[in-house]
Coordinates of C-alpha atoms and ligand atoms in Angstrom, one line a residue:
X1 CA 7.9 -49.0 1.6
X2 CA 5.4 -47.6 4.1
X3 CA 6.0 -49.2 7.5
X4 CA 4.2 -46.6 9.4
X5 CA 0.6 -46.6 8.2
X6 CA -2.1 -46.3 11.0
X7 CA -4.1 -48.8 8.6
X8 CA -1.8 -51.5 10.0
X9 CA -3.5 -54.0 11.5
X10 CA -6.7 -53.6 9.5
X11 CA -8.7 -57.0 8.5
X12 CA -11.6 -57.4 6.0
X13 CA -14.8 -57.6 8.1
X14 CA -17.7 -57.6 5.6
X15 CA -18.7 -57.0 1.7
X16 CA -21.6 -56.2 0.2
X17 CA -23.2 -57.8 -2.8
X18 CA -26.2 -56.6 -5.0
X19 CA -28.3 -58.7 -6.6
X20 CA -32.1 -58.5 -8.5
X21 CA -32.9 -61.6 -6.5
X22 CA -31.2 -60.9 -2.9
X23 CA -33.6 -63.5 -1.1
X24 CA -32.1 -66.1 -3.6
X25 CA -28.6 -65.1 -3.3
X26 CA -28.9 -65.1 0.2
X27 CA -30.3 -68.6 0.3
X28 CA -27.1 -69.6 -1.5
X29 CA -24.9 -68.3 1.2
X30 CA -27.2 -69.6 4.1
X31 CA -26.9 -73.2 2.8
X32 CA -23.5 -73.2 0.7
X33 CA -21.3 -71.1 3.3
X34 CA -23.1 -71.7 6.3
X35 CA -24.3 -68.3 7.2
X36 CA -27.4 -67.2 9.2
X37 CA -29.9 -65.1 7.0
X38 CA -31.2 -62.2 8.8
X39 CA -33.5 -59.6 6.8
X40 CA -32.5 -56.4 8.6
X41 CA -34.3 -54.3 6.5
X42 CA -36.6 -54.7 3.3
X43 CA -34.3 -56.2 0.5
X44 CA -31.2 -56.2 2.9
X45 CA -29.9 -59.5 4.5
X46 CA -27.0 -60.2 6.7
X47 CA -25.3 -63.3 6.4
X48 CA -23.6 -64.3 9.7
X49 CA -21.6 -67.1 10.0
X50 CA -18.6 -68.3 11.8
X51 CA -15.7 -65.6 11.1
X52 CA -17.6 -64.5 8.2
X53 CA -20.4 -62.1 6.9
X54 CA -21.8 -60.3 4.1
X55 CA -24.3 -58.3 3.2
X56 CA -26.8 -58.8 0.5
X57 CA -29.1 -56.2 -1.0
X58 CA -31.1 -55.5 -4.0
X59 CA -29.4 -53.8 -6.9
X60 CA -27.7 -54.8 -10.3
X61 CA -26.3 -58.1 -10.7
X62 CA -22.7 -58.6 -9.4
X63 CA -22.6 -55.2 -7.9
X64 CA -20.3 -55.1 -5.0
X65 CA -20.4 -51.3 -3.9
X66 CA -18.3 -51.6 -0.5
X67 CA -15.9 -53.5 1.3
X68 CA -15.6 -52.8 5.1
X69 CA -11.9 -53.2 6.9
X70 CA -12.1 -53.6 10.9
X71 CA -9.7 -51.6 13.2
X72 CA -8.4 -52.5 16.5
X73 CA -9.3 -49.3 18.7
X74 CA -10.4 -45.9 18.6
X75 CA -7.0 -44.7 18.7
X76 CA -6.3 -46.5 15.5
X77 CA -9.5 -44.8 13.9
X78 CA -8.5 -41.5 14.8
X79 CA -4.9 -42.3 13.3
X80 CA -6.7 -43.4 10.3
X81 CA -8.9 -40.5 10.1
X82 CA -5.9 -38.0 10.4
X83 CA -4.1 -40.0 7.6
X84 CA -7.2 -39.8 5.2
X85 CA -7.5 -35.9 5.9
X86 CA -4.0 -35.3 5.5
X87 CA -4.0 -37.3 2.2
X88 CA -7.1 -35.0 1.0
X89 CA -9.3 -38.2 0.8
X90 CA -12.9 -37.0 0.9
X91 CA -15.1 -38.7 3.6
X92 CA -18.4 -39.9 2.5
X93 CA -21.5 -41.1 4.6
X94 CA -21.1 -44.8 5.9
X95 CA -23.0 -47.5 3.7
X96 CA -22.8 -50.0 6.5
X97 CA -25.2 -50.6 9.5
X98 CA -22.4 -53.3 10.7
X99 CA -20.0 -50.9 11.7
X100 CA -20.3 -47.9 14.5
X101 CA -21.5 -44.4 13.1
X102 CA -18.4 -42.9 13.2
X103 CA -17.0 -45.2 10.1
X104 CA -14.8 -43.7 7.9
X105 CA -16.0 -44.3 4.4
X106 CA -14.1 -43.1 1.1
X107 CA -14.9 -43.7 -2.6
X108 CA -12.0 -45.3 -4.8
X109 CA -11.2 -44.0 -8.1
X110 CA -13.7 -46.8 -9.6
X111 CA -16.6 -45.3 -7.5
X112 CA -16.4 -48.4 -5.0
X113 CA -16.5 -47.6 -1.2
X114 CA -14.0 -48.7 1.4
X115 CA -15.0 -48.4 5.4
X116 CA -12.7 -48.7 8.2
X117 CA -14.0 -48.7 11.6
X118 CA -15.0 -51.0 14.6
X119 CA -17.8 -53.2 14.5
X120 CA -21.2 -51.8 15.7
X121 CA -22.4 -54.0 19.1
X122 CA -26.1 -53.8 18.3
X123 CA -26.2 -56.1 15.3
X124 CA -28.5 -58.9 15.3
X125 CA -26.4 -62.2 14.8
X126 CA -29.1 -65.0 14.4
X127 CA -28.0 -68.6 14.4
X128 CA -25.8 -70.7 12.1
X129 CA -25.8 -73.8 14.4
X130 CA -28.1 -76.0 12.4
X131 CA -26.5 -75.2 9.0
X132 CA -24.2 -77.9 7.8
X133 CA -21.5 -75.6 6.7
X134 CA -21.1 -73.5 9.5
X135 CA -19.0 -76.3 10.9
X136 CA -16.8 -75.8 8.1
X137 CA -13.8 -73.3 8.9
X138 CA -13.7 -70.2 6.5
X139 CA -12.8 -66.8 7.6
X140 CA -13.7 -64.0 5.4
X141 CA -10.3 -62.9 4.2
X142 CA -9.7 -61.0 1.1
X143 CA -11.8 -59.2 -1.7
X144 CA -10.3 -58.5 -5.2
X145 CA -11.7 -56.2 -8.0
X146 CA -11.0 -55.8 -11.5
X147 CA -10.0 -52.2 -13.0
X148 CA -9.1 -50.4 -16.3
X149 CA -7.1 -48.2 -14.7
X150 CA -4.6 -50.4 -12.2
X151 CA -1.6 -47.7 -11.7
X152 CA -4.7 -44.9 -10.6
X153 CA -6.5 -47.6 -8.4
X154 CA -3.3 -48.9 -6.8
X155 CA -2.2 -45.4 -6.0
X156 CA -5.2 -44.5 -4.3
X157 CA -5.1 -48.1 -1.9
X158 CA -1.3 -47.5 -1.3
X159 CA -0.8 -43.8 -0.9
X160 CA -4.0 -42.8 0.1
X161 CA -5.5 -45.4 2.4
X162 CA -2.2 -46.9 3.6
X163 CA -2.3 -50.3 2.5
X164 CA 1.1 -52.1 1.9
X165 CA 2.0 -53.4 -1.5
X166 CA 2.8 -56.9 -1.0
X167 CA 3.5 -58.3 -4.9
X168 CA 2.8 -57.1 -8.2
X169 CA 2.6 -59.3 -11.2
X170 CA 3.6 -57.5 -14.3
X171 CA 1.9 -57.7 -17.6
X172 CA 4.4 -59.9 -19.5
X173 CA 7.7 -61.7 -18.5
X174 CA 9.5 -58.6 -17.9
X175 CA 9.7 -57.8 -14.4
X176 CA 11.8 -54.6 -14.2
X177 CA 10.8 -51.6 -12.1
X178 CA 9.3 -49.8 -15.5
X179 CA 7.6 -52.8 -16.5
X180 CA 3.6 -52.4 -16.4
X181 CA 1.6 -54.3 -13.7
X182 CA -1.2 -56.5 -14.2
X183 CA -2.0 -57.3 -10.6
X184 CA -1.4 -55.6 -7.4
X185 CA -1.5 -57.4 -3.9
X186 CA -2.0 -55.4 -0.7
X187 CA -2.0 -56.3 2.8
X188 CA -2.9 -54.4 6.2
X189 CA -1.7 -57.3 8.3
X190 CA 0.8 -60.2 8.0
X191 CA -1.5 -61.9 5.6
X192 CA -0.2 -61.7 2.2
X193 CA -3.4 -59.8 0.9
X194 CA -6.8 -58.5 1.9
X195 CA -7.4 -56.4 -1.1
X196 CA -6.2 -57.1 -4.6
X197 CA -6.6 -55.7 -7.9
X198 CA -6.3 -57.0 -11.5
X199 CA -6.1 -54.8 -14.7
X200 CA -9.1 -56.2 -16.8
X201 CA -11.2 -54.6 -19.7
X202 CA -14.0 -53.8 -17.4
X203 CA -14.5 -52.4 -13.9
X204 CA -16.1 -55.0 -11.9
X205 CA -16.0 -57.4 -8.8
X206 CA -13.5 -60.2 -9.3
X207 CA -13.9 -62.6 -6.4
X208 CA -13.9 -62.8 -2.6
X209 CA -12.4 -65.5 -0.4
X210 CA -12.6 -67.4 3.0
X211 CA -9.5 -68.6 4.5
X212 CA -9.5 -72.0 5.9
X213 CA -7.0 -73.8 8.2
X214 CA -5.7 -76.8 6.0
X215 CA -5.7 -79.1 3.0
X216 CA -8.8 -81.2 4.3
X217 CA -10.9 -78.2 4.9
X218 CA -10.6 -77.4 1.0
X219 CA -11.7 -80.8 0.7
X220 CA -14.4 -80.6 3.1
X221 CA -15.8 -77.4 1.6
X222 CA -15.5 -78.7 -2.2
X223 CA -17.5 -82.2 -1.1
X224 CA -20.1 -79.7 0.5
X225 CA -20.6 -77.7 -2.3
X226 CA -20.4 -80.3 -5.1
X227 CA -23.4 -82.2 -3.4
X228 CA -25.3 -78.7 -4.0
X229 CA -24.4 -78.8 -7.6
X230 CA -21.9 -75.9 -6.9
X231 CA -18.4 -77.2 -8.3
X232 CA -15.1 -75.5 -8.9
X233 CA -14.4 -73.9 -12.1
X234 CA -10.9 -73.3 -11.2
X235 CA -8.8 -75.4 -9.3
X236 CA -8.0 -77.2 -6.7
X237 CA -4.7 -75.3 -7.3
X238 CA -2.0 -73.6 -5.5
X239 CA -1.6 -69.9 -6.5
X240 CA 2.3 -68.9 -7.3
X241 CA 1.8 -65.5 -5.7
X242 CA 0.5 -65.9 -2.2
X243 CA 1.3 -69.5 -2.0
X244 CA -2.2 -70.5 -1.1
X245 CA -4.2 -73.7 -2.0
X246 CA -7.4 -72.7 -3.5
X247 CA -10.4 -73.6 -5.4
X248 CA -12.9 -71.0 -7.0
X249 CA -16.4 -71.4 -7.8
X250 CA -19.6 -69.3 -8.7
X251 CA -22.5 -68.4 -6.8
X252 CA -25.9 -68.1 -8.5
X253 CA -25.6 -64.6 -9.8
X254 CA -22.0 -65.7 -11.2
X255 CA -19.9 -64.1 -8.4
X256 CA -16.5 -65.9 -7.8
X257 CA -16.0 -67.0 -4.4
X258 CA -12.7 -68.7 -3.4
X259 CA -11.6 -71.2 -0.6
X260 CA -7.9 -70.8 0.5
X261 CA -5.5 -72.4 2.8
X262 CA -2.0 -71.5 3.6
X263 CA -1.9 -68.0 2.5
X264 CA 1.6 -66.6 2.9
X265 CA 2.3 -64.4 5.8
X266 CA 4.7 -61.3 5.0
X267 CA 6.2 -59.1 7.9
X268 CA 5.6 -55.7 7.9
X269 CA 9.0 -54.7 6.8
X270 CA 9.2 -57.1 3.8
X271 CA 9.6 -55.5 0.8
X272 CA 7.4 -55.8 -2.4
X273 CA 8.3 -58.2 -4.9
X274 CA 7.6 -58.2 -8.7
X275 CA 6.5 -61.4 -10.6
X276 CA 6.4 -62.4 -14.2
X277 CA 2.8 -62.9 -16.0
X278 CA 3.0 -66.6 -16.4
X279 CA 0.9 -69.5 -15.6
X280 CA 3.1 -70.4 -12.7
X281 CA 2.4 -67.2 -11.1
X282 CA -1.3 -67.8 -11.0
X283 CA -1.4 -71.5 -10.4
X284 CA 1.7 -73.5 -9.8
X285 CA -0.2 -76.6 -10.6
X286 CA -2.1 -75.7 -13.7
X287 CA -3.6 -73.1 -15.7
X288 CA -3.8 -69.5 -14.8
X289 CA -6.8 -67.5 -15.0
X290 CA -6.2 -64.5 -17.5
X291 CA -8.3 -61.3 -16.6
X292 CA -7.5 -59.6 -19.6
X293 CA -8.8 -62.4 -21.7
X294 CA -12.2 -63.0 -19.4
X295 CA -15.3 -60.8 -19.0
X296 CA -15.5 -62.2 -15.5
X297 CA -18.9 -64.2 -16.3
X298 CA -17.1 -67.0 -18.3
X299 CA -15.0 -69.7 -17.4
X300 CA -12.0 -69.0 -19.1
X301 CA -9.6 -71.5 -17.7
X302 CA -11.5 -74.2 -18.9
X303 CA -12.3 -72.9 -22.2
X304 CA -8.8 -72.4 -22.8
Ligands
FE2_1 FE1 -7.9 -64.9 -4.1

């Protein structure tokens, strides 16, 4: 177990989504998630809400080309740079205008970019004051991907980038050290995961999540989104792994987003655990979402 990674602590700061119609997708996140919609370049929107921000740009539907994690200090940035160079990780041009110019960008084995730096201080903020959903608590907290080679992707995030493995869900009910993995959850601070990867039939975005403060926040978000015609397709429930209350819904492009509360905290020294692949592991209150049976665009939990 790695308890000396310079990546600790880091938190998810923003992610980018691509859409054939970024203007319409940005409208959804403005009204649905309470984020100011700021056009910062042709076909590129900064969505800025309380404790949450996204970039939405023109591109292939369901594209999620990068995730950006913020660091605490220049000292930490230097240490992360040294770690990446020592691990022979090739640095890429930074894709995000929301971080400083000295951001560290790396390409993972699936071609997705991870960025590490401190936020730039010259970014337009806009105003989310008048937006109904801006009064609801929801901190952008984790991003999850699907991959066809979990062992390779997981090794990159853990061994090369310095994320800490929190939990592994095994492919079957056997949880021994040699049992193949179906899901890996990684953290870079005490929150159970800020990044996770599911084994699936295709490489794709899986979901992103906003952490709220309590069960009543989950209720308020569900009421608000339902009034917009955006109803949960999975949950409310409680994940077995991470123990968080949750529901999951889809934006107009079909990207899954999650509202969560009570996500487990794990101290840095806590060793990773291994879980059987059961319904209760995915959802203690009911059905799980089996990514190996899902294309990501369907509503597999309902269909089963
Ligand atoms: Fe999640």
